[in-house]
């Protein structure tokens, strides 16, 4: 149920929010809302951006990052680890051998037909 803004006691709401753990309050909102400044109560409470982001699950944090930027700062080994199985299955042997040994081993494990 939405309460009209004219009926909201903002001072009381601010006091209540100050008593609650920030991570519990923020988990109720998706990343786009929180980082866009919604709800306004959180912005007025001056919750630091780091606290907001740290309180969110990775899926919500990534929701605000465009897909083409999600892997931008990763080296090629870590980019390979992020690839879906369908793409990994299309990779040539030379590519897999060119990766760091630990990364190659992990990708081969994922590609193994006996994997559970």
PDB file of C-alpha atoms in Angstrom:
ATOM      1  CA  UNK A   1       0.000   0.000   0.000  1.00  0.00           C
ATOM      2  CA  UNK A   2       1.429   3.344  -1.021  1.00  0.00           C
ATOM      3  CA  UNK A   3       1.061   6.248   1.394  1.00  0.00           C
ATOM      4  CA  UNK A   4       0.664   9.720  -0.131  1.00  0.00           C
ATOM      5  CA  UNK A   5       3.756  11.859   0.442  1.00  0.00           C
ATOM      6  CA  UNK A   6       1.665  14.447   2.285  1.00  0.00           C
ATOM      7  CA  UNK A   7       0.890  11.876   5.003  1.00  0.00           C
ATOM      8  CA  UNK A   8       4.491  10.750   5.541  1.00  0.00           C
ATOM      9  CA  UNK A   9       6.297  12.008   8.625  1.00  0.00           C
ATOM     10  CA  UNK A  10       9.753  12.281   7.100  1.00  0.00           C
ATOM     11  CA  UNK A  11      11.449  13.055  10.402  1.00  0.00           C
ATOM     12  CA  UNK A  12      10.002   9.909  11.967  1.00  0.00           C
ATOM     13  CA  UNK A  13      10.873   7.857   8.911  1.00  0.00           C
ATOM     14  CA  UNK A  14      14.453   9.155   8.991  1.00  0.00           C
ATOM     15  CA  UNK A  15      14.775   8.197  12.684  1.00  0.00           C
ATOM     16  CA  UNK A  16      13.446   4.696  11.977  1.00  0.00           C
ATOM     17  CA  UNK A  17      15.844   4.238   9.052  1.00  0.00           C
ATOM     18  CA  UNK A  18      18.771   5.314  11.229  1.00  0.00           C
ATOM     19  CA  UNK A  19      17.937   2.514  13.670  1.00  0.00           C
ATOM     20  CA  UNK A  20      17.811  -0.191  11.003  1.00  0.00           C
ATOM     21  CA  UNK A  21      20.940  -1.826   9.564  1.00  0.00           C
ATOM     22  CA  UNK A  22      21.555  -0.243   6.149  1.00  0.00           C
ATOM     23  CA  UNK A  23      22.162  -3.595   4.454  1.00  0.00           C
ATOM     24  CA  UNK A  24      18.734  -4.872   5.535  1.00  0.00           C
ATOM     25  CA  UNK A  25      16.956  -1.768   4.271  1.00  0.00           C
ATOM     26  CA  UNK A  26      18.791  -1.712   0.954  1.00  0.00           C
ATOM     27  CA  UNK A  27      18.122  -5.352   0.128  1.00  0.00           C
ATOM     28  CA  UNK A  28      14.471  -4.441  -0.411  1.00  0.00           C
ATOM     29  CA  UNK A  29      15.361  -2.302  -3.419  1.00  0.00           C
ATOM     30  CA  UNK A  30      16.895  -3.237  -6.748  1.00  0.00           C
ATOM     31  CA  UNK A  31      20.236  -1.728  -7.706  1.00  0.00           C
ATOM     32  CA  UNK A  32      18.781   0.657 -10.284  1.00  0.00           C
ATOM     33  CA  UNK A  33      16.498   2.226  -7.692  1.00  0.00           C
ATOM     34  CA  UNK A  34      19.149   2.542  -5.019  1.00  0.00           C
ATOM     35  CA  UNK A  35      21.867   3.959  -7.253  1.00  0.00           C
ATOM     36  CA  UNK A  36      19.413   6.312  -8.953  1.00  0.00           C
ATOM     37  CA  UNK A  37      18.631   7.813  -5.560  1.00  0.00           C
ATOM     38  CA  UNK A  38      15.358   5.991  -4.993  1.00  0.00           C
ATOM     39  CA  UNK A  39      14.040   5.683  -2.392  1.00  0.00           C
ATOM     40  CA  UNK A  40      14.506   9.289  -1.412  1.00  0.00           C
ATOM     41  CA  UNK A  41      14.639   8.332   2.280  1.00  0.00           C
ATOM     42  CA  UNK A  42      17.978   6.642   1.713  1.00  0.00           C
ATOM     43  CA  UNK A  43      19.384   9.634  -0.096  1.00  0.00           C
ATOM     44  CA  UNK A  44      18.319  11.892   2.743  1.00  0.00           C
ATOM     45  CA  UNK A  45      19.941   9.491   5.199  1.00  0.00           C
ATOM     46  CA  UNK A  46      23.261   9.962   3.319  1.00  0.00           C
ATOM     47  CA  UNK A  47      23.951   6.250   2.976  1.00  0.00           C
ATOM     48  CA  UNK A  48      27.389   5.973   1.303  1.00  0.00           C
ATOM     49  CA  UNK A  49      27.447   4.398  -2.172  1.00  0.00           C
ATOM     50  CA  UNK A  50      29.944   1.776  -0.947  1.00  0.00           C
ATOM     51  CA  UNK A  51      27.505   0.637   1.752  1.00  0.00           C
ATOM     52  CA  UNK A  52      24.714   0.484  -0.790  1.00  0.00           C
ATOM     53  CA  UNK A  53      26.740  -1.637  -3.211  1.00  0.00           C
ATOM     54  CA  UNK A  54      28.237  -3.885  -0.525  1.00  0.00           C
ATOM     55  CA  UNK A  55      24.784  -4.723   0.769  1.00  0.00           C
ATOM     56  CA  UNK A  56      23.521  -5.967  -2.599  1.00  0.00           C
ATOM     57  CA  UNK A  57      23.931  -9.442  -4.047  1.00  0.00           C
ATOM     58  CA  UNK A  58      26.220  -9.564  -7.121  1.00  0.00           C
ATOM     59  CA  UNK A  59      23.254  -9.998  -9.485  1.00  0.00           C
ATOM     60  CA  UNK A  60      21.776  -6.699  -8.352  1.00  0.00           C
ATOM     61  CA  UNK A  61      25.107  -4.884  -8.516  1.00  0.00           C
ATOM     62  CA  UNK A  62      25.631  -6.088 -12.076  1.00  0.00           C
ATOM     63  CA  UNK A  63      22.093  -5.137 -13.089  1.00  0.00           C
ATOM     64  CA  UNK A  64      23.163  -1.500 -13.396  1.00  0.00           C
ATOM     65  CA  UNK A  65      26.219  -2.274 -15.553  1.00  0.00           C
ATOM     66  CA  UNK A  66      25.621  -2.555 -19.308  1.00  0.00           C
ATOM     67  CA  UNK A  67      26.402  -6.084 -20.580  1.00  0.00           C
ATOM     68  CA  UNK A  68      29.219  -4.894 -22.826  1.00  0.00           C
ATOM     69  CA  UNK A  69      31.025  -3.371 -19.830  1.00  0.00           C
ATOM     70  CA  UNK A  70      30.747  -6.281 -17.388  1.00  0.00           C
ATOM     71  CA  UNK A  71      33.933  -7.997 -18.582  1.00  0.00           C
ATOM     72  CA  UNK A  72      35.751  -4.867 -19.790  1.00  0.00           C
ATOM     73  CA  UNK A  73      38.462  -4.742 -17.101  1.00  0.00           C
ATOM     74  CA  UNK A  74      39.131  -8.475 -16.942  1.00  0.00           C
ATOM     75  CA  UNK A  75      42.176 -10.085 -18.522  1.00  0.00           C
ATOM     76  CA  UNK A  76      41.565 -12.686 -21.233  1.00  0.00           C
ATOM     77  CA  UNK A  77      41.864 -15.611 -18.805  1.00  0.00           C
ATOM     78  CA  UNK A  78      39.115 -14.254 -16.556  1.00  0.00           C
ATOM     79  CA  UNK A  79      37.010 -13.348 -19.580  1.00  0.00           C
ATOM     80  CA  UNK A  80      37.268 -16.982 -20.670  1.00  0.00           C
ATOM     81  CA  UNK A  81      36.085 -18.123 -17.240  1.00  0.00           C
ATOM     82  CA  UNK A  82      32.970 -15.972 -17.674  1.00  0.00           C
ATOM     83  CA  UNK A  83      31.975 -17.577 -20.974  1.00  0.00           C
ATOM     84  CA  UNK A  84      28.920 -19.840 -21.056  1.00  0.00           C
ATOM     85  CA  UNK A  85      29.412 -23.538 -21.749  1.00  0.00           C
ATOM     86  CA  UNK A  86      27.853 -23.229 -25.220  1.00  0.00           C
ATOM     87  CA  UNK A  87      30.582 -20.784 -26.270  1.00  0.00           C
ATOM     88  CA  UNK A  88      33.379 -22.736 -24.582  1.00  0.00           C
ATOM     89  CA  UNK A  89      32.406 -25.808 -26.596  1.00  0.00           C
ATOM     90  CA  UNK A  90      33.122 -23.849 -29.793  1.00  0.00           C
ATOM     91  CA  UNK A  91      36.596 -22.720 -28.737  1.00  0.00           C
ATOM     92  CA  UNK A  92      39.532 -24.284 -30.594  1.00  0.00           C
ATOM     93  CA  UNK A  93      42.100 -26.348 -28.714  1.00  0.00           C
ATOM     94  CA  UNK A  94      44.807 -23.749 -29.406  1.00  0.00           C
ATOM     95  CA  UNK A  95      42.791 -21.134 -27.550  1.00  0.00           C
ATOM     96  CA  UNK A  96      42.370 -23.344 -24.488  1.00  0.00           C
ATOM     97  CA  UNK A  97      46.077 -24.198 -24.474  1.00  0.00           C
ATOM     98  CA  UNK A  98      46.975 -20.492 -24.662  1.00  0.00           C
ATOM     99  CA  UNK A  99      45.310 -19.748 -21.324  1.00  0.00           C
ATOM    100  CA  UNK A 100      46.930 -19.915 -17.897  1.00  0.00           C
ATOM    101  CA  UNK A 101      47.242 -23.552 -16.722  1.00  0.00           C
ATOM    102  CA  UNK A 102      44.750 -23.160 -13.869  1.00  0.00           C
ATOM    103  CA  UNK A 103      42.211 -21.512 -16.182  1.00  0.00           C
ATOM    104  CA  UNK A 104      42.693 -24.174 -18.851  1.00  0.00           C
ATOM    105  CA  UNK A 105      42.192 -26.895 -16.243  1.00  0.00           C
ATOM    106  CA  UNK A 106      38.971 -25.283 -14.969  1.00  0.00           C
ATOM    107  CA  UNK A 107      37.577 -24.848 -18.483  1.00  0.00           C
ATOM    108  CA  UNK A 108      38.400 -28.453 -19.362  1.00  0.00           C
ATOM    109  CA  UNK A 109      36.644 -29.541 -16.178  1.00  0.00           C
ATOM    110  CA  UNK A 110      33.554 -27.617 -17.255  1.00  0.00           C
ATOM    111  CA  UNK A 111      33.744 -29.128 -20.724  1.00  0.00           C
ATOM    112  CA  UNK A 112      34.144 -32.670 -19.429  1.00  0.00           C
ATOM    113  CA  UNK A 113      31.185 -34.890 -20.398  1.00  0.00           C
ATOM    114  CA  UNK A 114      31.382 -36.739 -17.055  1.00  0.00           C
ATOM    115  CA  UNK A 115      31.084 -33.512 -15.031  1.00  0.00           C
ATOM    116  CA  UNK A 116      28.327 -33.418 -12.400  1.00  0.00           C
TER     117      UNK A 116
END
